[in-house]
CSV table of C-alpha atoms in Angstrom, one decimal:
chain,number,residue,atom,x,y,z
A,59,UNK,CA,0.0,0.2,-0.6
A,60,UNK,CA,1.5,3.6,-1.0
A,61,UNK,CA,1.7,5.8,1.7
A,62,UNK,CA,-0.6,8.2,0.1
A,63,UNK,CA,-3.1,5.2,0.8
A,64,UNK,CA,-1.5,4.1,4.3
A,65,UNK,CA,-2.4,8.2,5.5
A,66,UNK,CA,-6.1,8.0,3.7
A,67,UNK,CA,-6.6,4.6,5.4
A,68,UNK,CA,-5.7,6.0,8.9
A,69,UNK,CA,-7.6,8.5,8.7
A,70,UNK,CA,-10.9,6.8,7.8
A,71,UNK,CA,-10.5,4.5,10.7
A,72,UNK,CA,-9.6,6.5,12.9
A,73,UNK,CA,-12.5,8.9,12.1
A,74,UNK,CA,-14.4,5.8,12.5
A,75,UNK,CA,-13.1,4.6,16.0
A,76,UNK,CA,-13.7,8.3,17.1
A,77,UNK,CA,-16.6,8.1,16.3
A,78,UNK,CA,-17.5,4.9,17.7
A,79,UNK,CA,-15.6,6.2,21.2
A,80,UNK,CA,-17.8,8.6,21.1
A,81,UNK,CA,-20.9,6.8,21.2
A,82,UNK,CA,-19.1,3.9,23.6
A,83,UNK,CA,-18.1,6.7,26.3
A,84,UNK,CA,-21.8,8.5,25.9
A,85,UNK,CA,-23.3,4.8,25.8
A,86,UNK,CA,-21.9,3.2,28.9
A,87,UNK,CA,-21.8,6.8,31.1
A,88,UNK,CA,-25.6,6.6,30.0
A,89,UNK,CA,-26.2,3.1,31.2
A,90,UNK,CA,-25.7,1.4,27.8
A,91,UNK,CA,-28.2,-1.1,26.4
A,92,UNK,CA,-32.0,-1.6,26.3
A,93,UNK,CA,-31.9,0.8,29.9
A,94,UNK,CA,-30.4,3.6,27.9
A,95,UNK,CA,-31.9,7.6,28.4
A,96,UNK,CA,-34.5,8.1,25.3
A,97,UNK,CA,-31.9,9.7,22.7
A,98,UNK,CA,-28.4,8.0,24.1
A,99,UNK,CA,-26.1,6.4,21.5
A,100,UNK,CA,-26.4,2.5,21.8
A,101,UNK,CA,-23.8,0.2,21.6
A,102,UNK,CA,-24.2,-3.0,21.3
A,103,UNK,CA,-21.9,-5.8,21.5
A,104,UNK,CA,-20.1,-8.6,19.3
A,105,UNK,CA,-18.0,-11.3,20.4
A,106,UNK,CA,-14.0,-11.7,18.7
A,107,UNK,CA,-14.5,-13.8,15.8
A,108,UNK,CA,-11.1,-16.2,14.1
A,109,UNK,CA,-11.5,-16.0,10.6
A,110,UNK,CA,-9.8,-14.9,7.4
A,111,UNK,CA,-9.7,-11.4,6.8
A,112,UNK,CA,-8.9,-10.2,2.8
A,113,UNK,CA,-8.5,-7.0,1.8
A,114,UNK,CA,-8.6,-6.2,-2.1
A,115,UNK,CA,-9.1,-3.5,-5.0
A,116,UNK,CA,-11.2,-3.9,-7.2
A,117,UNK,CA,-11.8,-2.6,-10.5
A,118,UNK,CA,-14.4,-2.1,-14.1
A,119,UNK,CA,-12.8,-3.8,-16.8
A,120,UNK,CA,-14.0,-4.6,-20.0
A,121,UNK,CA,-13.6,-7.9,-21.9
A,122,UNK,CA,-13.2,-7.7,-25.6
A,123,UNK,CA,-9.7,-8.5,-28.3
A,124,UNK,CA,-7.7,-5.6,-26.4
A,125,UNK,CA,-5.5,-2.7,-28.2
A,126,UNK,CA,-4.3,-4.6,-31.7
A,127,UNK,CA,-0.7,-5.0,-32.1
A,128,UNK,CA,1.8,-4.2,-35.2
A,129,UNK,CA,2.3,-6.7,-37.5
A,130,UNK,CA,5.5,-6.6,-39.3
A,131,UNK,CA,6.7,-8.6,-42.5
A,132,UNK,CA,10.5,-8.7,-43.5
A,133,UNK,CA,9.0,-10.1,-46.8
A,134,UNK,CA,11.3,-9.1,-49.9
A,135,UNK,CA,9.4,-7.9,-52.6
A,136,UNK,CA,5.6,-5.9,-53.9
A,137,UNK,CA,2.9,-6.4,-51.7
A,138,UNK,CA,0.3,-7.7,-53.7
A,139,UNK,CA,-1.9,-9.4,-50.9
A,140,UNK,CA,-3.4,-8.6,-47.6
A,141,UNK,CA,-5.7,-11.0,-45.3
A,142,UNK,CA,-8.5,-9.1,-44.6
A,143,UNK,CA,-9.8,-6.9,-41.8
A,144,UNK,CA,-12.1,-9.4,-39.2
A,145,UNK,CA,-10.7,-12.5,-40.8
A,146,UNK,CA,-8.7,-14.8,-38.4
A,147,UNK,CA,-5.8,-16.4,-39.5
A,148,UNK,CA,-4.2,-19.8,-38.4
A,149,UNK,CA,-1.1,-21.6,-38.2
A,150,UNK,CA,0.4,-22.0,-42.2
A,151,UNK,CA,-2.1,-19.6,-43.3
A,152,UNK,CA,-1.0,-16.2,-45.6
A,153,UNK,CA,-0.8,-13.1,-43.6
A,154,UNK,CA,0.1,-11.7,-46.9
A,155,UNK,CA,1.4,-12.0,-50.3
A,156,UNK,CA,4.7,-10.6,-51.5
A,157,UNK,CA,5.0,-11.1,-55.7
A,158,UNK,CA,2.8,-13.2,-54.9
A,159,UNK,CA,4.1,-15.8,-53.2
A,160,UNK,CA,2.7,-16.4,-49.7
A,161,UNK,CA,3.7,-14.8,-46.3
A,162,UNK,CA,2.7,-18.1,-44.0
A,163,UNK,CA,2.1,-17.4,-40.2
A,164,UNK,CA,3.8,-19.8,-37.7
A,165,UNK,CA,3.5,-20.4,-34.0
A,166,UNK,CA,6.2,-19.6,-31.5
A,167,UNK,CA,8.2,-16.8,-29.5
A,168,UNK,CA,10.9,-17.0,-31.4
A,169,UNK,CA,10.9,-14.8,-34.2
A,170,UNK,CA,12.6,-15.9,-37.5
A,171,UNK,CA,16.0,-14.3,-37.3
A,172,UNK,CA,18.5,-16.6,-39.7
A,173,UNK,CA,18.5,-19.0,-42.7
A,174,UNK,CA,17.3,-22.7,-42.0
A,175,UNK,CA,19.4,-25.2,-43.6
A,176,UNK,CA,20.7,-28.7,-43.3
A,177,UNK,CA,23.6,-28.4,-40.6
A,178,UNK,CA,21.7,-25.4,-38.5
A,179,UNK,CA,20.8,-26.4,-35.0
A,180,UNK,CA,19.2,-24.4,-32.3
A,181,UNK,CA,16.0,-23.5,-30.6
A,182,UNK,CA,14.8,-21.9,-34.0
A,183,UNK,CA,14.5,-25.1,-35.3
A,184,UNK,CA,13.0,-27.1,-32.9
A,185,UNK,CA,10.1,-24.2,-33.2
A,186,UNK,CA,10.3,-25.0,-37.0
A,187,UNK,CA,9.7,-28.7,-36.8
A,188,UNK,CA,7.2,-28.1,-33.8
A,189,UNK,CA,5.3,-26.6,-36.4
A,190,UNK,CA,5.8,-28.9,-39.8
A,191,UNK,CA,4.9,-31.6,-37.2
A,192,UNK,CA,1.5,-29.4,-36.4
A,193,UNK,CA,0.9,-29.5,-40.2
A,194,UNK,CA,1.2,-32.9,-40.5
A,195,UNK,CA,4.5,-32.6,-42.5
A,196,UNK,CA,7.0,-35.2,-40.7
A,197,UNK,CA,9.4,-37.9,-41.3
A,198,UNK,CA,12.4,-36.8,-39.3
A,199,UNK,CA,13.4,-37.1,-35.8
A,200,UNK,CA,11.6,-33.8,-33.5
A,201,UNK,CA,14.8,-31.5,-31.6
A,202,UNK,CA,16.8,-28.9,-32.6
A,203,UNK,CA,19.0,-29.8,-35.4
A,204,UNK,CA,18.6,-29.5,-38.9
A,205,UNK,CA,18.3,-32.5,-40.4
A,206,UNK,CA,18.1,-33.7,-44.3
A,207,UNK,CA,15.0,-35.2,-43.2
A,208,UNK,CA,13.8,-32.1,-42.1
A,209,UNK,CA,14.9,-30.0,-45.1
A,210,UNK,CA,12.5,-33.2,-47.6
A,211,UNK,CA,9.4,-32.0,-45.3
A,212,UNK,CA,10.2,-28.8,-45.7
A,213,UNK,CA,10.3,-29.0,-49.4
A,214,UNK,CA,7.0,-30.8,-49.6
A,215,UNK,CA,5.6,-27.7,-47.2
A,216,UNK,CA,6.9,-25.6,-49.7
A,217,UNK,CA,5.5,-27.3,-53.1
A,218,UNK,CA,2.3,-27.3,-51.4
A,219,UNK,CA,1.8,-23.6,-51.0
A,220,UNK,CA,3.4,-23.5,-54.7
A,221,UNK,CA,6.9,-22.4,-53.9
A,222,UNK,CA,10.1,-23.0,-54.9
A,223,UNK,CA,11.1,-26.0,-52.9
A,224,UNK,CA,14.2,-24.9,-51.9
A,225,UNK,CA,14.5,-27.0,-48.4
A,226,UNK,CA,15.7,-23.9,-46.6
A,227,UNK,CA,13.5,-20.8,-44.8
A,228,UNK,CA,14.3,-17.8,-43.9
A,229,UNK,CA,13.3,-14.6,-41.7
A,230,UNK,CA,11.3,-13.4,-45.3
A,231,UNK,CA,9.8,-16.2,-45.5
A,232,UNK,CA,6.8,-16.3,-42.3
A,233,UNK,CA,5.9,-14.7,-39.6
A,234,UNK,CA,5.8,-15.7,-36.3
A,235,UNK,CA,3.5,-14.9,-33.1
A,236,UNK,CA,2.1,-17.1,-30.3
A,237,UNK,CA,-0.9,-18.4,-31.9
A,238,UNK,CA,-3.7,-17.5,-33.9
A,239,UNK,CA,-4.4,-13.8,-35.5
A,240,UNK,CA,-7.9,-11.8,-35.7
A,241,UNK,CA,-7.2,-8.9,-38.3
A,242,UNK,CA,-8.1,-6.0,-36.7
A,243,UNK,CA,-6.3,-3.1,-39.6
A,244,UNK,CA,-4.7,-3.0,-43.2
A,245,UNK,CA,-1.6,-0.6,-42.4
A,246,UNK,CA,-0.4,-1.3,-45.6
A,247,UNK,CA,-1.9,-0.2,-49.6
A,248,UNK,CA,-1.1,-3.2,-52.2
A,249,UNK,CA,2.2,-2.2,-54.2
A,250,UNK,CA,3.5,-0.9,-51.6
A,251,UNK,CA,6.8,-2.2,-50.2
A,252,UNK,CA,6.3,-5.8,-49.0
A,253,UNK,CA,9.2,-5.1,-45.6
A,254,UNK,CA,7.3,-3.1,-42.6
A,255,UNK,CA,4.4,-2.8,-40.3
A,256,UNK,CA,1.7,-4.3,-43.2
A,257,UNK,CA,-1.5,-4.7,-40.2
A,258,UNK,CA,-2.3,-4.6,-37.0
A,259,UNK,CA,-3.8,-8.4,-35.0
A,260,UNK,CA,-5.1,-9.2,-32.1
A,261,UNK,CA,-5.1,-13.1,-30.7
A,262,UNK,CA,-8.7,-14.9,-31.1
A,263,UNK,CA,-9.0,-15.5,-27.3
A,264,UNK,CA,-11.2,-12.5,-25.3
A,265,UNK,CA,-9.6,-10.4,-22.6
A,266,UNK,CA,-9.6,-8.7,-19.8
A,267,UNK,CA,-8.6,-4.5,-20.1
A,268,UNK,CA,-9.2,-2.5,-17.1
A,269,UNK,CA,-7.4,0.2,-15.3
A,270,UNK,CA,-5.9,-0.1,-12.3
A,271,UNK,CA,-4.1,2.1,-10.0
A,272,UNK,CA,-0.4,3.7,-10.7
A,273,UNK,CA,0.3,3.9,-7.0
A,274,UNK,CA,-0.1,-0.3,-6.7
A,275,UNK,CA,2.0,-1.7,-9.7
A,276,UNK,CA,2.0,-5.2,-7.5
A,277,UNK,CA,-1.2,-5.1,-10.1
A,278,UNK,CA,0.1,-4.2,-13.3
A,279,UNK,CA,3.1,-7.6,-12.6
A,280,UNK,CA,3.0,-10.3,-15.2
A,281,UNK,CA,1.4,-13.1,-13.7
A,282,UNK,CA,-0.8,-11.4,-11.1
A,283,UNK,CA,-3.5,-12.9,-10.2
A,284,UNK,CA,-7.2,-11.3,-9.9
A,285,UNK,CA,-10.7,-13.0,-9.8
A,286,UNK,CA,-13.2,-11.3,-12.8
A,287,UNK,CA,-17.2,-11.9,-12.6
A,288,UNK,CA,-18.1,-12.0,-15.9
A,289,UNK,CA,-21.5,-10.2,-17.3
A,290,UNK,CA,-23.6,-13.3,-16.0
A,291,UNK,CA,-22.3,-12.5,-12.5
A,292,UNK,CA,-20.3,-16.4,-12.3
A,293,UNK,CA,-16.3,-15.4,-11.2
A,294,UNK,CA,-13.7,-16.6,-13.4
A,295,UNK,CA,-10.1,-16.4,-12.2
A,296,UNK,CA,-7.3,-14.3,-14.4
A,297,UNK,CA,-4.3,-13.4,-14.7
A,298,UNK,CA,-2.4,-10.4,-15.3
A,299,UNK,CA,-0.2,-10.2,-19.1
A,300,UNK,CA,1.4,-7.1,-18.5
A,301,UNK,CA,1.1,-3.3,-19.0
A,302,UNK,CA,-1.0,-1.7,-22.5
A,303,UNK,CA,1.3,0.6,-23.9
A,304,UNK,CA,0.3,4.0,-24.3
A,305,UNK,CA,-1.9,4.4,-27.0
A,306,UNK,CA,-0.3,8.0,-28.2
A,307,UNK,CA,3.1,8.9,-29.1
A,308,UNK,CA,4.9,10.6,-26.0
A,309,UNK,CA,2.5,9.4,-23.5
A,310,UNK,CA,3.1,7.1,-20.3
A,311,UNK,CA,1.0,3.9,-19.2
A,312,UNK,CA,0.3,5.9,-16.2
A,313,UNK,CA,-0.8,9.4,-17.5
A,314,UNK,CA,-4.2,10.6,-15.8
A,315,UNK,CA,-6.9,12.1,-17.9
A,316,UNK,CA,-8.3,15.2,-17.4
A,317,UNK,CA,-10.4,15.7,-14.9
A,318,UNK,CA,-9.7,11.9,-14.0
A,319,UNK,CA,-8.0,11.5,-10.7
A,320,UNK,CA,-5.5,9.5,-9.3
A,321,UNK,CA,-3.1,8.2,-12.4
A,322,UNK,CA,-4.0,4.2,-14.2
A,323,UNK,CA,-2.6,2.2,-16.1
A,324,UNK,CA,-3.5,-0.4,-18.6
A,325,UNK,CA,-3.8,-3.8,-17.8
A,326,UNK,CA,-4.6,-7.1,-19.7
A,327,UNK,CA,-5.7,-9.8,-18.2
A,328,UNK,CA,-6.2,-14.0,-19.1
A,329,UNK,CA,-9.2,-15.7,-18.5
A,330,UNK,CA,-8.5,-19.0,-17.2
A,331,UNK,CA,-8.9,-21.3,-20.4
A,332,UNK,CA,-12.1,-23.1,-19.5
A,333,UNK,CA,-14.4,-19.7,-19.3
A,334,UNK,CA,-16.3,-19.1,-22.4
A,335,UNK,CA,-17.1,-15.3,-21.9
A,336,UNK,CA,-19.1,-12.7,-24.1
A,337,UNK,CA,-17.6,-9.1,-24.3
A,338,UNK,CA,-18.9,-6.9,-22.0
A,339,UNK,CA,-18.6,-5.1,-19.3
A,340,UNK,CA,-16.8,-7.1,-15.7
A,341,UNK,CA,-15.7,-6.2,-12.5
A,342,UNK,CA,-12.0,-6.9,-11.7
A,343,UNK,CA,-11.3,-8.1,-7.6
A,344,UNK,CA,-7.2,-8.5,-6.9
A,345,UNK,CA,-6.6,-9.6,-3.6
A,346,UNK,CA,-3.8,-7.4,-1.9
A,347,UNK,CA,-3.8,-8.9,1.8
A,348,UNK,CA,-4.9,-11.6,3.0
A,349,UNK,CA,-4.5,-13.1,7.2
A,350,UNK,CA,-5.6,-16.6,7.4
A,351,UNK,CA,-6.7,-17.6,11.3
A,352,UNK,CA,-6.5,-14.1,12.7
A,353,UNK,CA,-8.8,-12.8,15.8
A,354,UNK,CA,-11.1,-10.3,14.1
A,355,UNK,CA,-13.7,-7.3,15.8
A,356,UNK,CA,-15.9,-5.1,13.4
A,357,UNK,CA,-14.1,-1.8,12.9
A,358,UNK,CA,-16.9,0.4,15.3
A,359,UNK,CA,-15.4,-2.1,18.1
A,360,UNK,CA,-11.7,0.3,18.2
A,361,UNK,CA,-11.8,3.1,21.2
A,362,UNK,CA,-8.9,5.8,20.3
A,363,UNK,CA,-6.3,5.2,23.2
A,364,UNK,CA,-3.8,7.5,23.7
A,365,UNK,CA,-1.3,8.7,20.7
A,366,UNK,CA,-2.6,6.9,17.5
A,367,UNK,CA,-3.3,3.8,20.3
A,368,UNK,CA,-6.4,1.9,19.3
A,369,UNK,CA,-8.3,-0.3,22.7
A,370,UNK,CA,-11.2,-2.4,22.9
A,371,UNK,CA,-14.6,-2.6,25.6
A,372,UNK,CA,-14.3,-5.8,27.0
A,373,UNK,CA,-17.4,-7.2,28.7
A,374,UNK,CA,-18.1,-10.0,31.3
A,375,UNK,CA,-22.5,-9.4,32.0
A,376,UNK,CA,-22.7,-5.9,34.2
A,377,UNK,CA,-18.4,-4.8,33.9
A,378,UNK,CA,-16.5,-3.6,31.2
A,379,UNK,CA,-12.5,-2.7,30.9
A,380,UNK,CA,-10.7,-0.8,27.8
A,381,UNK,CA,-7.6,-3.3,27.2
A,382,UNK,CA,-5.1,-2.1,24.3
A,383,UNK,CA,-5.2,-3.4,21.7
A,384,UNK,CA,-2.6,-4.3,18.1
A,385,UNK,CA,-4.1,-4.1,15.2
A,386,UNK,CA,-3.0,-5.5,11.7
A,387,UNK,CA,-5.3,-5.9,9.1
A,388,UNK,CA,-7.9,-3.6,8.1
A,389,UNK,CA,-10.5,-4.7,5.4
A,390,UNK,CA,-14.5,-4.9,4.3
A,391,UNK,CA,-15.3,-3.3,8.0
A,392,UNK,CA,-13.5,-5.5,10.1
A,393,UNK,CA,-9.9,-5.4,11.6
A,394,UNK,CA,-7.4,-8.0,13.0
A,395,UNK,CA,-6.7,-7.2,16.4
A,396,UNK,CA,-4.3,-8.6,19.2
A,397,UNK,CA,-3.5,-8.1,22.4
A,398,UNK,CA,-4.1,-9.5,26.7
A,399,UNK,CA,-6.9,-10.9,27.0
A,400,UNK,CA,-8.1,-11.0,23.5
A,401,UNK,CA,-9.3,-14.6,22.7
A,402,UNK,CA,-11.7,-16.0,20.6
A,403,UNK,CA,-15.4,-16.1,21.8
A,404,UNK,CA,-14.8,-12.8,24.5
A,405,UNK,CA,-17.0,-10.0,24.2
A,406,UNK,CA,-16.4,-6.4,23.1
A,407,UNK,CA,-18.3,-3.2,22.8
A,408,UNK,CA,-19.7,-2.2,19.1
A,409,UNK,CA,-21.1,1.3,18.9
A,410,UNK,CA,-24.3,1.3,16.7
């Protein structure tokens, strides 16, 4: 929690405690309970309970395809065809044609950066072979070595694509992405050079986009967990994929819009694979702190004791006494407490 957030929280809690203390003091002086004079603040009682207390940040989000990214081609020649906006391109299908030759999509994380031919070794070879196998071109041992058998499979693949069957694959021949692409826009025109940014595209899976407080950077970290409440009310686990870059040149993800208050960053989250959501608004809940198996009471049970100290009023039948307590996590109208005489089941006063 940021210093400002902590100060705001303490101010809110302190105000609640002062109000509770005033109400309880007046209630005690007036006799409390059902016999209190008309107009006296009511004081109720609760028992100290043992439970899990959780603090969370909840923000609004939207399910969609997210912000599209540029698709860059290294192909030589003239651009003669582009995949249409709104279409989906899968492994082995062309994203463009250069000099009327198809430049196809392969899946992976490693961009092609060299010519792959017989005798070459490395993870890029393994990536190519995984794609060949997925496209039903086999007859080689799947490993990190580009063998004569790999070259033979590549020739069959090239022949089926209508390309010269060279048995080699160059960075100019393919484009790599983590999975299928949903084409958003065409950013190049036919007749232009085929190299450069030619399209923008999104993944085909729906993701959640949400703005989180820039003062809570842990919420924007890749891998952070959250619970998304879908438009139909169903809760689904989600994982932060990362921060969305600013849309305008020169901006920063944390730049606040005019009159928008606190700065935020935009993050994208992937939903659990089994989720079948529909596009629409959602709520995103990030757990920011959690304390399990601790003693808790309502915040209204706290009394101001000394300078920035807290206590509670222990009640035992007709008798009561105020004891100091150490506070832990504040969340959801409750507070974690500990101290002498604080055990599960004891009764404390609470201002109504």
